[in-house]
Structure formats: C-alpha cells, structure tokens
Amino acid sequence: MCVTCGCPTTVHAPHSHEHDHHHDHGHSHNHSHGEGTHYHDPHHDDHPDRAAARVLKVEEDILSVNNAYAEDNRRILKQRKILALNFVSSPGSGKTTLLARTLSSKRFTSAVIEGDQSTDIDAERLRATGAPAVQINTGRGCHLDAHMVGHAMGDLGIDKGALDGGILFIENVGNLVCPAAFDLGEAAKVVLLSVTEGEDKPLKYPDMFRAAQVMIVTKSDLLPYVPFDVGQCLANAQKINPAMEHLVLSSSSGEGFDAWLDWLDRARKAV
Amino acid sequence: MHEMSLCEGMLRIIEKKAQKDGFRRVLTVRVELGDYSGASEESLRFCFPVAAKGGIAEGAEMEFVYTHDRALRIIDLDVV
Ligand SMILES: Nc1nc2c(ncn2[C@@H]2O[C@H](COP(=O)(O)OP(=O)(O)OP(=O)(O)O)[C@@H](O)[C@H]2O)c(=O)[nH]1
Ligand SMILES: [Mg+2]
Ligand SMILES: [Zn+2]
C-alpha cells in the first residue's frame, strides 16, 4: 500500500497469488443495494453507459496487496529465524512500557519497529534500552501495513542478518479496531488490555481479540484501585477467542513479568 | 476508520485490471463483505467516492454481497 506510506518506489513487488477460487453459494447472501447515499441516479437503466456495460470478473481480496507484502516479510523473518510479534491495543495500555522492561531484561537479541501517528517519542524511549528501534509515523493512517513494516525491516538491516535468531517487536498504532485487519508478517498478534480499561473490551472490540493469539492484561499493580474483574475479563476473551493464551502482569512492579519473559523464550525457540 | 486505505486498495486492484482489460469507466463495483471482515458497508460507501474522485471509478455504484466469514473481496465490475 504505497498510497498509505507515500513511498515512490516499490521495494519488493507484490506478486499475484494465483489460486482456485471456489465461491461458496451454499449459504444465503443478503444482497443489499441502493440503500446508501448515492451521488447519482440509482436506476441502472437510466445510465447512458449501462447498455454498453460488460461484467468483468475480478475475484480479488481487497487486502491482497497488503497480504503479499506480509508474506514477503514472513519469508525473510523465517529465513532469518526471527520471532516477530505485533503488539496491538488502545492508546496508553502500556505497550511501550512493556517493551522497555522486556528489552531491559537483556534476555534476547531484539529490535523494535514503532508505529505512531506522529512523533518518535516511543522509539526514543526504547533506544534508551540499547536496542535498535525504527519509528514509523503513519500520519493520517490509523494502522501499520505490511509495506511500511517491510521498509522498516530493511532499515534495521534484518534482510542482511542484523537480527538473526532474535525477536522483532512491532508496536502498532494505539487503536483497538483497525490494526486487526492488517497482517504484517508477524508470528502472532499480542493484544494488551490494561485494568483501567474495563473487562468488557473483548466483547466490545471482538475483531481485535479474535485476531490475537495472546492477550496480556497489563497494569496489574492498579488492581487494588479499580473495579476490574480479571476472571470476568478472561471469560469474555474466551467467549470471543477460545484458543487465545493470556498473561496478567505489571510493567511497573514487575509482577508476572518473568512468566512473560519465559513465554517469549519458548516462542522464540519454537521459530 | 481504515476503510479509506481499503478503498485505496480497491482502486489499485481496479486500476491494475483496467490496464490489463482496457476499460475506460467503472459503473458498478460488487463487493463481498464478511461479518468478520472488520469493515462496514456504510463506511466503505462513504470513503469510496472520496478515494475514487478524478479516477476511472469516479461515480461508480457499490453493491454488497454479505457472507458470514472474513471475506473482503471485489467480486466483479460493470465496466464500459
Ligand atoms: N501503574 C502502571 N502504569 C503503567 C504500566 N504500564 C504503563 N503504565 C503507564 O501507562 C501510560 C501509558 O503507557 P505506554 O507504555 O506509553 O502505553 P502505549 O500503549 O505504548 O501508548 P501508545 O503508544 O500511545 O498507544 C504511561 O503513563 C505509563 O507509565 C503499569 O504496569 N502500571
Ligand atoms: Mg507506545
Ligand atoms: Zn482506522
């Protein structure tokens, strides 16, 4: 999606994936047409060009361009035996703080790709730990896409061997909706939910919790001060995504953090 | 919110198709939209005319076919 990142050249050209597409007509389709606001007359036959129109089969995923870039990223990451994790959450859930403490543990060879609409505050915070960090500013964009991440991987020298066997932490734009739709080539999406946000979030934002493989309940040090029911939160998450793993921790006090570092270690070894 | 970049993705597919199949205007875009696609018809209808302005698909109508999966796909186009 060069349109989104304003890149003049294509780094790795998206390839078209040929596949047999079987359109399943077994289920009922609700056909909706003409219910929205139209700029022009909704009656086909009145259009002067309608008579000459032909139907052209397309059958292409709207996200196919992004997905092709994501597969390119995934291929490079696999070659280099790198574990890539895509951190998603609403703004302020504690993504950067969690990453800072994780990097400071020095248990892993790591690099970071930071996504924010604006500023490189977060990348700066993480560089302070000694890990290389590249900031992506999405401008009006509300999510990272695989093309931007491919560029950032290049900037980090990942294709040249700068992170072989290590972990690539990707912090997405703080947004509990849109990043769910965009595959970046990661091994897993990790969704953070802080205890100040309420245990109903998995139910209210199901797309994100469905897309994630792991949920981290953050800021557990604040549990004595907020009416957050951890059990209810996990039950809600389970309802949306029964296969999702979960952890509860605090990046401030360090409670539950060793379990997280061990989880990372296991995931890295499994690559 | 990301429907604008989805519309830009749709236009790239349409433009690529226009280069290959040589048409000058798109009258209708038929989209398959799954319940779990993370996109909404309302928002796509709102964004598409803005993204398509000045291009081959300007003024095109949108038709939606609903499915119960994650589908987000251009089925076909009416073109001249
Ligand atoms: N009490 C407490 N505060 C925390 C914890 N983790 C993060 N915070 C605070 O929460 C605020 C937001 O944390 P960030 O790490 O910047 O959150 P983020 O998810 O990276 O935010 P964006 O990048 O803006 O989406 C900061 O003031 C942190 O100090 C925690 O474990 N406990
Ligand atoms: Mg942050
Ligand atoms: Zn959005």
mmCIF file of C-alpha atoms and ligand atoms in Angstrom:
data_model
loop_
_atom_site.group_PDB
_atom_site.id
_atom_site.type_symbol
_atom_site.label_atom_id
_atom_site.label_comp_id
_atom_site.label_asym_id
_atom_site.label_seq_id
_atom_site.Cartn_x
_atom_site.Cartn_y
_atom_site.Cartn_z
ATOM 1 C CA MET A 1 0.000 0.000 0.000
ATOM 2 C CA CYS A 2 2.347 2.649 -1.260
ATOM 3 C CA VAL A 3 -0.566 5.085 -1.185
ATOM 4 C CA THR A 4 -0.576 4.917 2.568
ATOM 5 C CA CYS A 5 3.140 5.348 3.179
ATOM 6 C CA GLY A 6 3.818 7.668 0.237
ATOM 7 C CA CYS A 7 6.697 5.524 -0.983
ATOM 8 C CA PRO A 8 7.659 6.392 -4.568
ATOM 9 C CA THR A 9 9.283 3.054 -5.364
ATOM 10 C CA THR A 10 8.289 -0.497 -4.735
ATOM 11 C CA VAL A 11 10.850 -2.323 -2.657
ATOM 12 C CA HIS A 12 9.565 -5.807 -3.113
ATOM 13 C CA ALA A 13 6.969 -6.005 -5.817
ATOM 14 C CA PRO A 14 3.739 -7.616 -4.762
ATOM 15 C CA HIS A 15 3.189 -10.816 -6.661
ATOM 16 C CA SER A 16 -0.206 -12.035 -7.555
ATOM 17 C CA HIS A 17 -1.145 -15.280 -5.924
ATOM 18 C CA GLU A 18 -2.942 -17.486 -8.362
ATOM 19 C CA HIS A 19 -5.373 -19.768 -6.706
ATOM 20 C CA ASP A 20 -8.512 -21.628 -7.486
ATOM 21 C CA HIS A 21 -11.358 -19.737 -6.037
ATOM 22 C CA HIS A 22 -14.466 -21.617 -5.217
ATOM 23 C CA HIS A 23 -17.227 -19.268 -4.418
ATOM 24 C CA ASP A 24 -19.451 -20.942 -1.940
ATOM 25 C CA HIS A 25 -23.037 -20.294 -2.780
ATOM 26 C CA GLY A 26 -24.224 -22.791 -0.203
ATOM 27 C CA HIS A 27 -25.105 -20.094 2.296
ATOM 28 C CA SER A 28 -27.579 -17.357 1.778
ATOM 29 C CA HIS A 29 -26.344 -13.979 0.622
ATOM 30 C CA ASN A 30 -28.174 -10.886 1.624
ATOM 31 C CA HIS A 31 -27.994 -8.661 -1.356
ATOM 32 C CA SER A 32 -28.030 -5.040 -0.409
ATOM 33 C CA HIS A 33 -28.069 -2.372 -2.995
ATOM 34 C CA GLY A 34 -29.033 1.248 -3.254
ATOM 35 C CA GLU A 35 -29.660 1.712 0.453
ATOM 36 C CA GLY A 36 -26.763 4.080 0.977
ATOM 37 C CA THR A 37 -26.490 7.648 -0.124
ATOM 38 C CA HIS A 38 -25.786 7.924 -3.811
ATOM 39 C CA TYR A 39 -24.484 10.854 -5.738
ATOM 40 C CA HIS A 40 -26.356 9.820 -8.831
ATOM 41 C CA ASP A 41 -29.435 8.044 -10.032
ATOM 42 C CA PRO A 42 -29.617 4.521 -8.649
ATOM 43 C CA HIS A 43 -31.627 3.192 -11.598
ATOM 44 C CA HIS A 44 -29.230 1.272 -13.795
ATOM 45 C CA ASP A 45 -31.229 1.528 -16.956
ATOM 46 C CA ASP A 46 -31.237 5.289 -16.893
ATOM 47 C CA HIS A 47 -27.476 5.439 -17.119
ATOM 48 C CA PRO A 48 -26.447 6.205 -20.722
ATOM 49 C CA ASP A 49 -23.464 3.815 -20.493
ATOM 50 C CA ARG A 50 -25.383 0.942 -18.915
ATOM 51 C CA ALA A 51 -26.470 -0.576 -22.188
ATOM 52 C CA ALA A 52 -22.858 -0.911 -23.317
ATOM 53 C CA ALA A 53 -21.594 -2.204 -19.985
ATOM 54 C CA ARG A 54 -19.995 -5.601 -19.556
ATOM 55 C CA VAL A 55 -19.330 -7.537 -16.382
ATOM 56 C CA LEU A 56 -15.696 -8.144 -15.602
ATOM 57 C CA LYS A 57 -14.777 -10.893 -13.145
ATOM 58 C CA VAL A 58 -12.236 -9.780 -10.527
ATOM 59 C CA GLU A 59 -12.428 -12.117 -7.508
ATOM 60 C CA GLU A 60 -9.570 -10.452 -5.696
ATOM 61 C CA ASP A 61 -9.121 -9.793 -1.989
ATOM 62 C CA ILE A 62 -9.082 -6.104 -1.205
ATOM 63 C CA LEU A 63 -6.227 -6.764 1.209
ATOM 64 C CA SER A 64 -4.279 -8.789 -1.367
ATOM 65 C CA VAL A 65 -1.627 -6.108 -1.848
ATOM 66 C CA ASN A 66 -1.008 -5.876 1.883
ATOM 67 C CA ASN A 67 -1.075 -9.643 2.241
ATOM 68 C CA ALA A 68 1.523 -10.107 -0.495
ATOM 69 C CA TYR A 69 3.880 -7.737 1.331
ATOM 70 C CA ALA A 70 3.133 -9.558 4.594
ATOM 71 C CA GLU A 71 4.119 -12.866 3.018
ATOM 72 C CA ASP A 72 7.379 -11.296 1.786
ATOM 73 C CA ASN A 73 8.108 -10.104 5.337
ATOM 74 C CA ARG A 74 7.217 -13.510 6.756
ATOM 75 C CA ARG A 75 9.557 -15.250 4.326
ATOM 76 C CA ILE A 76 12.501 -13.014 5.321
ATOM 77 C CA LEU A 77 11.728 -13.451 9.035
ATOM 78 C CA LYS A 78 11.585 -17.211 8.626
ATOM 79 C CA GLN A 79 14.873 -17.302 6.711
ATOM 80 C CA ARG A 80 16.492 -15.283 9.496
ATOM 81 C CA LYS A 81 14.846 -17.346 12.273
ATOM 82 C CA ILE A 82 13.316 -14.243 13.813
ATOM 83 C CA LEU A 83 10.235 -14.215 16.048
ATOM 84 C CA ALA A 84 8.088 -11.220 15.060
ATOM 85 C CA LEU A 85 5.275 -10.069 17.342
ATOM 86 C CA ASN A 86 2.711 -7.397 16.526
ATOM 87 C CA PHE A 87 1.610 -5.515 19.682
ATOM 88 C CA VAL A 88 -1.851 -4.032 19.468
ATOM 89 C CA SER A 89 -4.026 -2.199 21.990
ATOM 90 C CA SER A 90 -5.886 1.021 22.584
ATOM 91 C CA PRO A 91 -3.660 4.078 23.209
ATOM 92 C CA GLY A 92 -1.917 4.036 26.566
ATOM 93 C CA SER A 93 -2.438 0.371 27.520
ATOM 94 C CA GLY A 94 1.269 0.092 28.215
ATOM 95 C CA LYS A 95 2.819 -1.289 25.024
ATOM 96 C CA THR A 96 5.954 0.857 25.108
ATOM 97 C CA THR A 97 6.418 0.426 28.864
ATOM 98 C CA LEU A 98 6.118 -3.360 28.484
ATOM 99 C CA LEU A 99 8.636 -3.352 25.640
ATOM 100 C CA ALA A 100 11.066 -1.127 27.574
ATOM 101 C CA ARG A 101 11.077 -3.526 30.522
ATOM 102 C CA THR A 102 11.334 -6.539 28.207
ATOM 103 C CA LEU A 103 14.321 -5.053 26.368
ATOM 104 C CA SER A 104 15.981 -4.001 29.625
ATOM 105 C CA SER A 105 15.978 -7.623 30.778
ATOM 106 C CA LYS A 106 18.645 -8.191 28.086
ATOM 107 C CA ARG A 107 17.471 -11.767 27.721
ATOM 108 C CA PHE A 108 17.024 -11.506 23.968
ATOM 109 C CA THR A 109 18.613 -10.062 20.871
ATOM 110 C CA SER A 110 15.891 -7.640 19.874
ATOM 111 C CA ALA A 111 14.872 -4.830 17.573
ATOM 112 C CA VAL A 112 11.780 -2.669 17.538
ATOM 113 C CA ILE A 113 9.523 -1.143 14.920
ATOM 114 C CA GLU A 114 7.400 1.597 16.463
ATOM 115 C CA GLY A 115 4.171 2.795 14.894
ATOM 116 C CA ASP A 116 2.529 6.055 15.922
ATOM 117 C CA GLN A 117 0.590 8.670 14.027
ATOM 118 C CA SER A 118 3.176 11.244 14.956
ATOM 119 C CA THR A 119 6.465 11.820 16.886
ATOM 120 C CA ASP A 120 9.334 9.433 17.603
ATOM 121 C CA ILE A 121 8.892 9.618 21.367
ATOM 122 C CA ASP A 122 8.313 5.864 21.712
ATOM 123 C CA ALA A 123 11.286 4.851 19.530
ATOM 124 C CA GLU A 124 13.482 7.211 21.582
ATOM 125 C CA ARG A 125 12.231 5.640 24.838
ATOM 126 C CA LEU A 126 13.153 2.195 23.559
ATOM 127 C CA ARG A 127 16.518 3.167 22.077
ATOM 128 C CA ALA A 128 17.445 4.183 25.624
ATOM 129 C CA THR A 129 17.496 0.445 26.439
ATOM 130 C CA GLY A 130 20.224 -0.036 23.835
ATOM 131 C CA ALA A 131 18.042 -1.878 21.314
ATOM 132 C CA PRO A 132 17.774 -0.603 17.739
ATOM 133 C CA ALA A 133 14.373 0.986 17.108
ATOM 134 C CA VAL A 134 12.859 2.429 13.954
ATOM 135 C CA GLN A 135 9.902 4.765 14.165
ATOM 136 C CA ILE A 136 7.143 4.773 11.548
ATOM 137 C CA ASN A 137 4.796 7.753 11.511
ATOM 138 C CA THR A 138 1.539 6.841 9.842
ATOM 139 C CA GLY A 139 0.244 10.409 9.554
ATOM 140 C CA ARG A 140 -3.481 10.165 8.944
ATOM 141 C CA GLY A 141 -3.221 6.363 8.878
ATOM 142 C CA CYS A 142 -4.642 4.508 11.853
ATOM 143 C CA HIS A 143 -2.627 1.270 11.490
ATOM 144 C CA LEU A 144 0.674 -0.133 10.276
ATOM 145 C CA ASP A 145 0.610 -2.006 6.993
ATOM 146 C CA ALA A 146 2.960 -4.697 5.726
ATOM 147 C CA HIS A 147 4.626 -2.443 3.178
ATOM 148 C CA MET A 148 5.721 0.090 5.820
ATOM 149 C CA VAL A 149 6.979 -2.724 8.018
ATOM 150 C CA GLY A 150 8.964 -4.169 5.107
ATOM 151 C CA HIS A 151 10.738 -0.835 4.722
ATOM 152 C CA ALA A 152 11.440 -0.631 8.442
ATOM 153 C CA MET A 153 12.829 -4.176 8.410
ATOM 154 C CA GLY A 154 15.177 -3.026 5.657
ATOM 155 C CA ASP A 155 16.201 -0.003 7.738
ATOM 156 C CA LEU A 156 17.050 -2.346 10.605
ATOM 157 C CA GLY A 157 19.196 -4.468 8.276
ATOM 158 C CA ILE A 158 17.101 -7.538 9.006
ATOM 159 C CA ASP A 159 17.428 -8.952 5.483
ATOM 160 C CA LYS A 160 21.219 -8.534 5.821
ATOM 161 C CA GLY A 161 21.393 -10.580 9.010
ATOM 162 C CA ALA A 162 21.246 -7.868 11.691
ATOM 163 C CA LEU A 163 18.754 -9.751 13.888
ATOM 164 C CA ASP A 164 19.274 -13.448 13.100
ATOM 165 C CA GLY A 165 17.675 -15.673 15.736
ATOM 166 C CA GLY A 166 16.304 -12.686 17.648
ATOM 167 C CA ILE A 167 12.937 -11.073 18.330
ATOM 168 C CA LEU A 168 11.343 -8.283 16.313
ATOM 169 C CA PHE A 169 8.867 -6.327 18.414
ATOM 170 C CA ILE A 170 6.399 -4.342 16.347
ATOM 171 C CA GLU A 171 4.356 -1.794 18.308
ATOM 172 C CA ASN A 172 1.297 -0.904 16.276
ATOM 173 C CA VAL A 173 -0.577 2.382 16.391
ATOM 174 C CA GLY A 174 -2.707 2.621 19.537
ATOM 175 C CA ASN A 175 -6.106 1.604 18.128
ATOM 176 C CA LEU A 176 -8.241 -1.344 19.154
ATOM 177 C CA VAL A 177 -10.034 -1.598 15.798
ATOM 178 C CA CYS A 178 -8.129 -1.076 12.562
ATOM 179 C CA PRO A 179 -4.783 -2.887 13.087
ATOM 180 C CA ALA A 180 -6.773 -6.125 13.419
ATOM 181 C CA ALA A 181 -7.290 -6.270 9.647
ATOM 182 C CA PHE A 182 -3.663 -5.894 8.598
ATOM 183 C CA ASP A 183 -1.267 -8.817 8.577
ATOM 184 C CA LEU A 184 2.305 -7.523 8.881
ATOM 185 C CA GLY A 185 4.005 -10.897 8.519
ATOM 186 C CA GLU A 186 4.135 -11.463 12.281
ATOM 187 C CA ALA A 187 4.069 -14.835 14.013
ATOM 188 C CA ALA A 188 1.385 -13.574 16.385
ATOM 189 C CA LYS A 189 -0.604 -10.542 17.371
ATOM 190 C CA VAL A 190 -0.303 -9.769 21.075
ATOM 191 C CA VAL A 191 -3.217 -7.706 22.378
ATOM 192 C CA LEU A 192 -2.768 -5.661 25.556
ATOM 193 C CA LEU A 193 -5.641 -4.681 27.815
ATOM 194 C CA SER A 194 -4.919 -2.590 30.891
ATOM 195 C CA VAL A 195 -7.012 -2.999 34.014
ATOM 196 C CA THR A 196 -8.188 0.622 33.815
ATOM 197 C CA GLU A 197 -9.979 -0.029 30.510
ATOM 198 C CA GLY A 198 -12.657 -2.396 31.795
ATOM 199 C CA GLU A 199 -13.191 -6.140 31.430
ATOM 200 C CA ASP A 200 -15.831 -5.690 28.711
ATOM 201 C CA LYS A 201 -13.350 -4.730 25.966
ATOM 202 C CA PRO A 202 -13.043 -8.185 24.352
ATOM 203 C CA LEU A 203 -16.813 -8.142 23.836
ATOM 204 C CA LYS A 204 -16.879 -4.561 22.549
ATOM 205 C CA TYR A 205 -13.910 -4.920 20.186
ATOM 206 C CA PRO A 206 -14.187 -8.551 19.095
ATOM 207 C CA ASP A 207 -12.261 -8.181 15.815
ATOM 208 C CA MET A 208 -9.020 -7.445 17.617
ATOM 209 C CA PHE A 209 -9.419 -10.133 20.255
ATOM 210 C CA ARG A 210 -10.326 -12.637 17.561
ATOM 211 C CA ALA A 211 -7.194 -11.719 15.557
ATOM 212 C CA ALA A 212 -4.812 -12.062 18.522
ATOM 213 C CA GLN A 213 -3.093 -15.240 19.691
ATOM 214 C CA VAL A 214 -2.125 -13.833 23.101
ATOM 215 C CA MET A 215 -3.762 -11.348 25.475
ATOM 216 C CA ILE A 216 -1.748 -9.547 28.135
ATOM 217 C CA VAL A 217 -3.704 -7.908 30.941
ATOM 218 C CA THR A 218 -1.425 -5.024 31.949
ATOM 219 C CA LYS A 219 -1.046 -2.637 34.927
ATOM 220 C CA SER A 220 -1.997 -5.353 37.434
ATOM 221 C CA ASP A 221 -0.406 -3.172 40.143
ATOM 222 C CA LEU A 222 -3.517 -0.962 39.828
ATOM 223 C CA LEU A 223 -5.979 -3.771 40.565
ATOM 224 C CA PRO A 224 -6.478 -2.667 44.201
ATOM 225 C CA TYR A 225 -7.705 0.711 42.953
ATOM 226 C CA VAL A 226 -10.031 -0.166 40.099
ATOM 227 C CA PRO A 227 -13.116 -2.396 39.942
ATOM 228 C CA PHE A 228 -11.648 -4.736 37.314
ATOM 229 C CA ASP A 229 -12.634 -8.388 37.472
ATOM 230 C CA VAL A 230 -9.762 -10.399 35.956
ATOM 231 C CA GLY A 231 -11.814 -13.612 35.900
ATOM 232 C CA GLN A 232 -14.653 -11.908 34.046
ATOM 233 C CA CYS A 233 -12.181 -10.368 31.582
ATOM 234 C CA LEU A 234 -10.683 -13.783 30.802
ATOM 235 C CA ALA A 235 -14.168 -15.268 30.429
ATOM 236 C CA ASN A 236 -15.110 -12.510 27.980
ATOM 237 C CA ALA A 237 -11.913 -13.065 25.998
ATOM 238 C CA GLN A 238 -12.545 -16.811 25.976
ATOM 239 C CA LYS A 239 -16.035 -16.237 24.579
ATOM 240 C CA ILE A 240 -14.574 -14.327 21.611
ATOM 241 C CA ASN A 241 -11.445 -16.418 21.073
ATOM 242 C CA PRO A 242 -11.282 -19.748 22.933
ATOM 243 C CA ALA A 243 -7.770 -20.522 21.648
ATOM 244 C CA MET A 244 -6.177 -17.281 22.876
ATOM 245 C CA GLU A 245 -3.477 -17.551 25.564
ATOM 246 C CA HIS A 246 -3.312 -14.978 28.350
ATOM 247 C CA LEU A 247 -0.945 -13.418 30.858
ATOM 248 C CA VAL A 248 -1.505 -10.915 33.671
ATOM 249 C CA LEU A 249 1.372 -8.604 34.605
ATOM 250 C CA SER A 250 2.622 -5.213 35.663
ATOM 251 C CA SER A 251 5.446 -3.443 33.864
ATOM 252 C CA SER A 252 5.784 -1.143 36.889
ATOM 253 C CA SER A 253 6.080 -3.605 39.761
ATOM 254 C CA GLY A 254 7.343 -6.492 37.656
ATOM 255 C CA GLU A 255 4.601 -8.823 38.935
ATOM 256 C CA GLY A 256 4.005 -11.586 36.389
ATOM 257 C CA PHE A 257 6.861 -10.389 34.229
ATOM 258 C CA ASP A 258 9.053 -13.464 34.486
ATOM 259 C CA ALA A 259 6.215 -15.576 33.102
ATOM 260 C CA TRP A 260 6.074 -13.213 30.133
ATOM 261 C CA LEU A 261 9.831 -13.429 29.513
ATOM 262 C CA ASP A 262 9.611 -17.220 29.719
ATOM 263 C CA TRP A 263 6.713 -17.189 27.259
ATOM 264 C CA LEU A 264 8.864 -15.125 24.869
ATOM 265 C CA ASP A 265 11.766 -17.502 25.265
ATOM 266 C CA ARG A 266 9.590 -20.509 24.412
ATOM 267 C CA ALA A 267 8.050 -18.726 21.413
ATOM 268 C CA ARG A 268 11.485 -17.718 20.131
ATOM 269 C CA LYS A 269 12.811 -21.242 20.384
ATOM 270 C CA ALA A 270 9.776 -22.532 18.505
ATOM 271 C CA VAL A 271 10.594 -20.419 15.415
ATOM 272 C CA MET B 1 -11.501 4.034 10.268
ATOM 273 C CA HIS B 2 -9.217 2.127 7.927
ATOM 274 C CA GLU B 3 -11.873 1.952 5.212
ATOM 275 C CA MET B 4 -10.064 4.753 3.388
ATOM 276 C CA SER B 5 -6.980 2.599 2.917
ATOM 277 C CA LEU B 6 -9.217 -0.339 1.982
ATOM 278 C CA CYS B 7 -10.759 1.870 -0.726
ATOM 279 C CA GLU B 8 -7.285 2.782 -1.936
ATOM 280 C CA GLY B 9 -6.550 -0.941 -2.098
ATOM 281 C CA MET B 10 -9.726 -1.464 -4.140
ATOM 282 C CA LEU B 11 -8.723 1.274 -6.558
ATOM 283 C CA ARG B 12 -5.298 -0.265 -7.070
ATOM 284 C CA ILE B 13 -6.924 -3.559 -7.976
ATOM 285 C CA ILE B 14 -9.326 -1.773 -10.333
ATOM 286 C CA GLU B 15 -6.568 0.269 -11.982
ATOM 287 C CA LYS B 16 -4.453 -2.844 -12.492
ATOM 288 C CA LYS B 17 -7.476 -4.535 -14.056
ATOM 289 C CA ALA B 18 -8.103 -1.517 -16.318
ATOM 290 C CA GLN B 19 -4.540 -1.700 -17.644
ATOM 291 C CA LYS B 20 -4.973 -5.358 -18.417
ATOM 292 C CA ASP B 21 -8.516 -5.413 -19.749
ATOM 293 C CA GLY B 22 -8.752 -1.927 -21.212
ATOM 294 C CA PHE B 23 -11.918 -0.249 -19.996
ATOM 295 C CA ARG B 24 -12.450 3.456 -19.530
ATOM 296 C CA ARG B 25 -15.081 3.619 -16.809
ATOM 297 C CA VAL B 26 -16.359 1.588 -13.917
ATOM 298 C CA LEU B 27 -20.122 1.773 -13.399
ATOM 299 C CA THR B 28 -20.531 -0.724 -10.578
ATOM 300 C CA VAL B 29 -18.214 -2.359 -8.057
ATOM 301 C CA ARG B 30 -19.556 -5.541 -6.484
ATOM 302 C CA VAL B 31 -18.008 -6.308 -3.105
ATOM 303 C CA GLU B 32 -18.223 -9.409 -0.957
ATOM 304 C CA LEU B 33 -18.244 -8.322 2.675
ATOM 305 C CA GLY B 34 -17.980 -10.801 5.530
ATOM 306 C CA ASP B 35 -19.410 -10.292 9.002
ATOM 307 C CA TYR B 36 -15.878 -10.678 10.400
ATOM 308 C CA SER B 37 -14.059 -8.579 7.815
ATOM 309 C CA GLY B 38 -13.661 -5.644 10.192
ATOM 310 C CA ALA B 39 -15.076 -3.253 7.597
ATOM 311 C CA SER B 40 -18.524 -1.756 7.326
ATOM 312 C CA GLU B 41 -20.662 -1.138 4.257
ATOM 313 C CA GLU B 42 -21.651 2.291 5.478
ATOM 314 C CA SER B 43 -18.080 3.397 5.893
ATOM 315 C CA LEU B 44 -16.945 1.914 2.554
ATOM 316 C CA ARG B 45 -19.825 3.714 0.821
ATOM 317 C CA PHE B 46 -18.704 6.907 2.480
ATOM 318 C CA CYS B 47 -15.000 6.578 1.640
ATOM 319 C CA PHE B 48 -15.115 5.122 -1.855
ATOM 320 C CA PRO B 49 -16.410 8.218 -3.709
ATOM 321 C CA VAL B 50 -13.776 10.333 -1.971
ATOM 322 C CA ALA B 51 -10.943 7.943 -2.837
ATOM 323 C CA ALA B 52 -12.221 7.412 -6.400
ATOM 324 C CA LYS B 53 -12.556 11.089 -7.243
ATOM 325 C CA GLY B 54 -10.892 12.023 -10.529
ATOM 326 C CA GLY B 55 -10.174 8.397 -11.453
ATOM 327 C CA ILE B 56 -11.621 5.653 -13.576
ATOM 328 C CA ALA B 57 -14.073 4.589 -10.868
ATOM 329 C CA GLU B 58 -15.418 8.021 -10.035
ATOM 330 C CA GLY B 59 -19.186 7.898 -9.611
ATOM 331 C CA ALA B 60 -19.292 4.089 -9.593
ATOM 332 C CA GLU B 61 -22.064 2.460 -7.626
ATOM 333 C CA MET B 62 -21.324 -0.108 -4.952
ATOM 334 C CA GLU B 63 -23.202 -3.323 -4.416
ATOM 335 C CA PHE B 64 -22.600 -5.563 -1.425
ATOM 336 C CA VAL B 65 -22.984 -9.279 -1.023
ATOM 337 C CA TYR B 66 -22.837 -10.396 2.593
ATOM 338 C CA THR B 67 -21.152 -13.556 3.864
ATOM 339 C CA HIS B 68 -20.582 -14.950 7.340
ATOM 340 C CA ASP B 69 -16.789 -15.089 7.179
ATOM 341 C CA ARG B 70 -13.858 -12.653 6.890
ATOM 342 C CA ALA B 71 -14.380 -12.023 3.170
ATOM 343 C CA LEU B 72 -13.394 -8.626 1.830
ATOM 344 C CA ARG B 73 -13.192 -9.041 -1.899
ATOM 345 C CA ILE B 74 -14.076 -7.422 -5.195
ATOM 346 C CA ILE B 75 -16.303 -9.924 -6.971
ATOM 347 C CA ASP B 76 -16.682 -8.156 -10.307
ATOM 348 C CA LEU B 77 -17.166 -4.825 -12.021
ATOM 349 C CA ASP B 78 -19.587 -3.390 -14.558
ATOM 350 C CA VAL B 79 -17.338 -1.559 -16.986
ATOM 351 C CA VAL B 80 -17.506 0.249 -20.304
HETATM 352 N N1 LIG C 1 0.607 1.729 37.036
HETATM 353 C C1 LIG C 1 1.089 1.328 35.869
HETATM 354 N N2 LIG C 1 1.202 2.212 34.851
HETATM 355 C C2 LIG C 1 1.692 1.765 33.686
HETATM 356 C C3 LIG C 1 2.068 0.428 33.470
HETATM 357 N N3 LIG C 1 2.497 0.287 32.196
HETATM 358 C C4 LIG C 1 2.375 1.510 31.629
HETATM 359 N N4 LIG C 1 1.899 2.410 32.506
HETATM 360 C C5 LIG C 1 1.645 3.839 32.281
HETATM 361 O O1 LIG C 1 0.616 3.968 31.287
HETATM 362 C C6 LIG C 1 0.883 5.084 30.459
HETATM 363 C C7 LIG C 1 0.897 4.657 29.009
HETATM 364 O O2 LIG C 1 1.937 3.722 28.799
HETATM 365 P P1 LIG C 1 2.627 3.490 27.390
HETATM 366 O O3 LIG C 1 3.612 2.386 27.586
HETATM 367 O O4 LIG C 1 3.129 4.750 26.825
HETATM 368 O O5 LIG C 1 1.374 2.995 26.549
HETATM 369 P P2 LIG C 1 1.307 2.668 24.976
HETATM 370 O O6 LIG C 1 0.361 1.538 24.837
HETATM 371 O O7 LIG C 1 2.673 2.489 24.439
HETATM 372 O O8 LIG C 1 0.656 4.010 24.399
HETATM 373 P P3 LIG C 1 0.570 4.488 22.854
HETATM 374 O O9 LIG C 1 1.863 4.140 22.193
HETATM 375 O O10 LIG C 1 0.346 5.941 22.962
HETATM 376 O O11 LIG C 1 -0.596 3.752 22.285
HETATM 377 C C8 LIG C 1 2.212 5.671 30.922
HETATM 378 O O12 LIG C 1 1.951 6.757 31.774
HETATM 379 C C9 LIG C 1 2.842 4.520 31.678
HETATM 380 O O13 LIG C 1 3.713 4.958 32.687
HETATM 381 C C10 LIG C 1 1.938 -0.483 34.587
HETATM 382 O O14 LIG C 1 2.246 -1.681 34.513
HETATM 383 N N5 LIG C 1 1.440 0.026 35.743
HETATM 384 MG MG MG C 2 3.586 3.410 22.787
HETATM 385 ZN ZN ZN C 3 -8.920 3.136 11.126
#
